[in-house]
PDB file of C-alpha atoms in Angstrom:
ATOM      1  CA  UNK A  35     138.845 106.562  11.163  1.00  0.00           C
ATOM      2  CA  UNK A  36     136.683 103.688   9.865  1.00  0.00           C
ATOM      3  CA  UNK A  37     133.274 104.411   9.358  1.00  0.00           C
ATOM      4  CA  UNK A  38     130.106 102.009   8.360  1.00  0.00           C
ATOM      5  CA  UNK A  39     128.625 105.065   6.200  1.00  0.00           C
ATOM      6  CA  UNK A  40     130.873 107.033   4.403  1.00  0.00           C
ATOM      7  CA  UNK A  41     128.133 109.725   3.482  1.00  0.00           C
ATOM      8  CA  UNK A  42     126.723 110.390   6.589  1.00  0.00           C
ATOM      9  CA  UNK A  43     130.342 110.415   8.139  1.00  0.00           C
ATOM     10  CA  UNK A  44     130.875 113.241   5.846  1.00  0.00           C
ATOM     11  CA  UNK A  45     128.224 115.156   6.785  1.00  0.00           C
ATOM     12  CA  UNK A  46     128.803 114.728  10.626  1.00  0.00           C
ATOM     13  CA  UNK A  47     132.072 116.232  10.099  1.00  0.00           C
ATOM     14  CA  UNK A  48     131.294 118.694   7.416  1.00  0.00           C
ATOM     15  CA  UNK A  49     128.051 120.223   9.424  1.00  0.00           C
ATOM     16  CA  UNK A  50     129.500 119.414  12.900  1.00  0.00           C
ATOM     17  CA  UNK A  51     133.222 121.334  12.630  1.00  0.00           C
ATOM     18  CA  UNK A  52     132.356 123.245   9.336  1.00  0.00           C
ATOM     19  CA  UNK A  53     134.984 120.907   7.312  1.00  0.00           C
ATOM     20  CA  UNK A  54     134.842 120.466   3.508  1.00  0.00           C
ATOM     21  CA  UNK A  55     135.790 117.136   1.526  1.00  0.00           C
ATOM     22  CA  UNK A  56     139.201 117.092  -0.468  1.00  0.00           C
ATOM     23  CA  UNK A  57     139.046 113.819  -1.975  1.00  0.00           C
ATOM     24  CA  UNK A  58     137.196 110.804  -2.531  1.00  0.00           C
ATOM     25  CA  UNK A  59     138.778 107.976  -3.668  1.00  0.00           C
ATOM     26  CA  UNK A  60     138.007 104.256  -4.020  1.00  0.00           C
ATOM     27  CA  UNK A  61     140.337 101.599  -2.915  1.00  0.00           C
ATOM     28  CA  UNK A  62     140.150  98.120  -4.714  1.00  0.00           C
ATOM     29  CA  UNK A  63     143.561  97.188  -5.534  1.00  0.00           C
ATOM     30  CA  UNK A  64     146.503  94.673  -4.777  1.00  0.00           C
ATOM     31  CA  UNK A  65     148.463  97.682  -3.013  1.00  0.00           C
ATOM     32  CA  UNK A  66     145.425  98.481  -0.567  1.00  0.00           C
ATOM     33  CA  UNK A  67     144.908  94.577   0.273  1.00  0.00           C
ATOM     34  CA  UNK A  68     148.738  94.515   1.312  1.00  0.00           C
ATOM     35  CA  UNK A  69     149.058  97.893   3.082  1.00  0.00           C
ATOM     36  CA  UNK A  70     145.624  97.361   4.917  1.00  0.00           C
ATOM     37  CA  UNK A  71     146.655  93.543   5.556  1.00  0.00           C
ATOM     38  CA  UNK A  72     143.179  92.190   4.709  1.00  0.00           C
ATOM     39  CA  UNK A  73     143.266  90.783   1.547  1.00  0.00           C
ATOM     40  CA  UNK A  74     139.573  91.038   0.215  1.00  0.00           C
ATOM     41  CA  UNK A  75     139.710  94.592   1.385  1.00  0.00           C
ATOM     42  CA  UNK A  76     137.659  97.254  -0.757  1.00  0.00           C
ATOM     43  CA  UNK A  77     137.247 100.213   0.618  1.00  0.00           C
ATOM     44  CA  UNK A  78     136.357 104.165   0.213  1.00  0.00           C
ATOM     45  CA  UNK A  79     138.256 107.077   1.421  1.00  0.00           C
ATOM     46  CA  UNK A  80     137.162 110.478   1.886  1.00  0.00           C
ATOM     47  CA  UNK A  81     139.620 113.147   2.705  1.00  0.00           C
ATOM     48  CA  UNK A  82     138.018 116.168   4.667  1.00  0.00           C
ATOM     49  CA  UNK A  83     140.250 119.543   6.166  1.00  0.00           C
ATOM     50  CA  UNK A  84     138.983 122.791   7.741  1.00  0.00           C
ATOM     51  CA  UNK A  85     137.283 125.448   5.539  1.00  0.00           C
ATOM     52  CA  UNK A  86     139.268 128.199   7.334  1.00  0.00           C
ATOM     53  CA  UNK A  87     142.848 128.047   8.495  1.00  0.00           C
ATOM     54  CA  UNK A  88     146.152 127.078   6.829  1.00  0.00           C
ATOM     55  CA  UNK A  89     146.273 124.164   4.432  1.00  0.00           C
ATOM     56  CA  UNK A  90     148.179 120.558   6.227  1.00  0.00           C
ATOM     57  CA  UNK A  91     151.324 119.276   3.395  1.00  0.00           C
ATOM     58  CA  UNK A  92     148.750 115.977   2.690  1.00  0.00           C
ATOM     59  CA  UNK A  93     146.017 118.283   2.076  1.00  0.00           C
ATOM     60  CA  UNK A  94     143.571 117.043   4.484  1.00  0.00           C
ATOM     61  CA  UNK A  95     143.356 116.684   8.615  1.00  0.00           C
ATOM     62  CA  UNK A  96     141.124 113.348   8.835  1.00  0.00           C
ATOM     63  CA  UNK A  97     140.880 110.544   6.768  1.00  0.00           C
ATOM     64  CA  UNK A  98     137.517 108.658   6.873  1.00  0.00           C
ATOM     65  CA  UNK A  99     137.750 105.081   5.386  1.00  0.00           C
ATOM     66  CA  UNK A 100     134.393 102.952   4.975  1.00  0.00           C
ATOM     67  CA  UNK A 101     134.801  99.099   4.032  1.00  0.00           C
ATOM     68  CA  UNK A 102     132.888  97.219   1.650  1.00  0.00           C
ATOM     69  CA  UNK A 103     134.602  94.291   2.195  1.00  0.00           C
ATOM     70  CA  UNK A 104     135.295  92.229   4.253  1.00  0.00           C
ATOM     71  CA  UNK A 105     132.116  93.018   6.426  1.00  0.00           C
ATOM     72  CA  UNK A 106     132.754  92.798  10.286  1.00  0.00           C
ATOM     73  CA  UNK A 107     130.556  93.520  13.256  1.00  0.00           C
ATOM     74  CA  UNK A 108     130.883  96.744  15.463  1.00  0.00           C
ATOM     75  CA  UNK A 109     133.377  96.863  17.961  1.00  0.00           C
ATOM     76  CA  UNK A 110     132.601  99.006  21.039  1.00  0.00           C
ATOM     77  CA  UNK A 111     135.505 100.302  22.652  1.00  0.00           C
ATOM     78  CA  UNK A 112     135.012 101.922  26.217  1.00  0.00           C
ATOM     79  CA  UNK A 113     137.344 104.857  26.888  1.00  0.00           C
ATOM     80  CA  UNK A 114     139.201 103.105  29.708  1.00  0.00           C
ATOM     81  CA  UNK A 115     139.954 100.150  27.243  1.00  0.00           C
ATOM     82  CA  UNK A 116     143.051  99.512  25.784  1.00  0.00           C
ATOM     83  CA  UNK A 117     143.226 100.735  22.173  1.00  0.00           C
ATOM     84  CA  UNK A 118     140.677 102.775  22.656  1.00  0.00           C
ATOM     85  CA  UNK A 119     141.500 106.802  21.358  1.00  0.00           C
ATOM     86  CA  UNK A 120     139.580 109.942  20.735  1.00  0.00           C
ATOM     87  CA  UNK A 121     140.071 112.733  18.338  1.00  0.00           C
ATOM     88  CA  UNK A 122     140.044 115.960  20.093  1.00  0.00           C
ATOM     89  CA  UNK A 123     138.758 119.429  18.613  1.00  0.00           C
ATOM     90  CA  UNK A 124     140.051 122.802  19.885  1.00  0.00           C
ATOM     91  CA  UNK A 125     136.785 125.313  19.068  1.00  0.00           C
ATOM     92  CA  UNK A 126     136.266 128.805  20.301  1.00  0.00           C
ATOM     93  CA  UNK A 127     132.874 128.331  21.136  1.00  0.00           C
ATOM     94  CA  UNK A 128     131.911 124.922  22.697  1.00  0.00           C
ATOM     95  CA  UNK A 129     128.368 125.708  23.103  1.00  0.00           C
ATOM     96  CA  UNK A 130     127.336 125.929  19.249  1.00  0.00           C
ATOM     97  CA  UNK A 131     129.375 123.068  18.028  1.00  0.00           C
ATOM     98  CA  UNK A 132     128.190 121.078  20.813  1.00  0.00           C
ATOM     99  CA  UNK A 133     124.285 121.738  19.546  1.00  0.00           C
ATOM    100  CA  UNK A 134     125.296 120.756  15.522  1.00  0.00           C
ATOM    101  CA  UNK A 135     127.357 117.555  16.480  1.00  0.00           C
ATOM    102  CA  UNK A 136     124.287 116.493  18.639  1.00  0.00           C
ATOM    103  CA  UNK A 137     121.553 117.649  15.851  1.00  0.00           C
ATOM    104  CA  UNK A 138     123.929 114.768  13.630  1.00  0.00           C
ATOM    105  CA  UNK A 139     123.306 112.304  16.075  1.00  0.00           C
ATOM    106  CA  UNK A 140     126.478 112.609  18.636  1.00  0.00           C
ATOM    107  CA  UNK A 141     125.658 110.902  21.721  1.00  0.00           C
ATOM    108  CA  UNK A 142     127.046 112.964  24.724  1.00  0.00           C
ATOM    109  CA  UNK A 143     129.395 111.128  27.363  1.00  0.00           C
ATOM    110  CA  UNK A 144     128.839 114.424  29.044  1.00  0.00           C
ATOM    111  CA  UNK A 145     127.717 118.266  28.598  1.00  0.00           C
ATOM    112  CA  UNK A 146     130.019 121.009  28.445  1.00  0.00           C
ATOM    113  CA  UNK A 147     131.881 120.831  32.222  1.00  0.00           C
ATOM    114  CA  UNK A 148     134.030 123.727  33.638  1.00  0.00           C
ATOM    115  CA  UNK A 149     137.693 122.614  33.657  1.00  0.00           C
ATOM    116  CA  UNK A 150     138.843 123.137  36.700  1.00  0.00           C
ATOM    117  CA  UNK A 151     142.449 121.634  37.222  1.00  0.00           C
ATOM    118  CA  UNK A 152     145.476 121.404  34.617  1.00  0.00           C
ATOM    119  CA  UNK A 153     146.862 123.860  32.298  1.00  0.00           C
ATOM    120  CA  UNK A 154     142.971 124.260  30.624  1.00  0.00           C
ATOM    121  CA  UNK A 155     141.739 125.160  33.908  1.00  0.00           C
ATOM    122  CA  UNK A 156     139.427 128.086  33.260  1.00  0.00           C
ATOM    123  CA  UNK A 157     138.061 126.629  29.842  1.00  0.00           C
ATOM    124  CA  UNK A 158     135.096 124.010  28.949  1.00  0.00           C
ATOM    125  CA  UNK A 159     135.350 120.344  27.722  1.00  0.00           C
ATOM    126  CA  UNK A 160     132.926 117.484  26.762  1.00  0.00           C
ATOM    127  CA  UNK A 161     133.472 113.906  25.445  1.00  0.00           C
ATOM    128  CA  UNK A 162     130.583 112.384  22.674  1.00  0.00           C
ATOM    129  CA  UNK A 163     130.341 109.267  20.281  1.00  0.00           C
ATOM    130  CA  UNK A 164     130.222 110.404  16.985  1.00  0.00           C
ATOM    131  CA  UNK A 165     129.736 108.190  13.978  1.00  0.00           C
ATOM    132  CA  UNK A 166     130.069 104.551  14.694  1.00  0.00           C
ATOM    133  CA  UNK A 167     130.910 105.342  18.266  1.00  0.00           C
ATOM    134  CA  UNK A 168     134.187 107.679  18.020  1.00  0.00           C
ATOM    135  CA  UNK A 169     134.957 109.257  20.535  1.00  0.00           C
ATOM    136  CA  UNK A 170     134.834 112.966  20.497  1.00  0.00           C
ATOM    137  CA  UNK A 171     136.366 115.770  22.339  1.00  0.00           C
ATOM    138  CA  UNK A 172     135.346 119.295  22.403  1.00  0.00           C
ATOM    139  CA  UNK A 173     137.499 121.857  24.101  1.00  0.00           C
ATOM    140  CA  UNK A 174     136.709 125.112  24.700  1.00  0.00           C
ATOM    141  CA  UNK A 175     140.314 127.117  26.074  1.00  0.00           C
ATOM    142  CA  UNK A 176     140.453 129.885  28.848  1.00  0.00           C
ATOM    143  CA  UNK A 177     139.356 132.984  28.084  1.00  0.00           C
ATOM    144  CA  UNK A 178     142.703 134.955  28.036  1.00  0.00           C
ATOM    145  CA  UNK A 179     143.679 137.084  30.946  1.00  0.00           C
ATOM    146  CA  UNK A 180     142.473 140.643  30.948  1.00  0.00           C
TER     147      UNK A 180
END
């Protein structure tokens, strides 16, 4: 996900969903240019993963990647637009990562709704803009049956 500030990026994500950082890196090189296809490209990476849970082969779950060149305005993407995606977040308990995403500056598309059709039917959901307007999901699943 590209990001305009790495550092607060980090700390959405690292307060928000109670991820750490792996890595760090910077980008400035021939190879990046070609592989991003912009060829003034320099950029920073920061590789974050879950605190708890099993550990992904690359080693992290999301890549944030913050350009310092070239510069380029903010695109707003609408979730009915094409190209437009979200990054979704199963959580046991919508209610309290709901409150720290928001204390970070999320801005909700909605509050936690009751789902009330499709295989999560039973559970909760909301959508937010994160950091440079990314599109969040939070989903809460159904409690089990008894």
């Amino acid at each position: 996900m590209t990001v305009r500030d790495l550092e607060r990026a980090i700390d959405f994500f690292t307060y928000g969903f109670g991820m750490e950082v792996v890595h760090i890196q910077v980008q400035d090189n021939p190879y990046s240019r070609r592989l991003v296809g912009e060829p003034e490209a320099r950029f920073r990476i920061a590789q974050l993963r879950f605190t708890d849970g099993p550990r992904p082969l690359s080693g992290h779950i999301i890549e944030l990647i913050c350009y310092d060149a070239p510069e380029l305005e903010e695109l707003s993407l609408r979730n009915p637009q094409p190209g437009a995606m979200h990054l979704a977040f199963l959580v046991p308990d919508i209610d309290p990562v709901f409150a720290r995403v928001t204390e970070r500056g999320a801005i909700p598309l909605s509050e936690p709704v009751a789902i009330t059709e499709g295989i999560n039917a039973g559970g909760r959901a909301c959508y937010l803009k994160g950091p440079d307007g990314i599109t969040l999901e939070l989903l809460q699943r159904p409690a089990p049956a008894a």
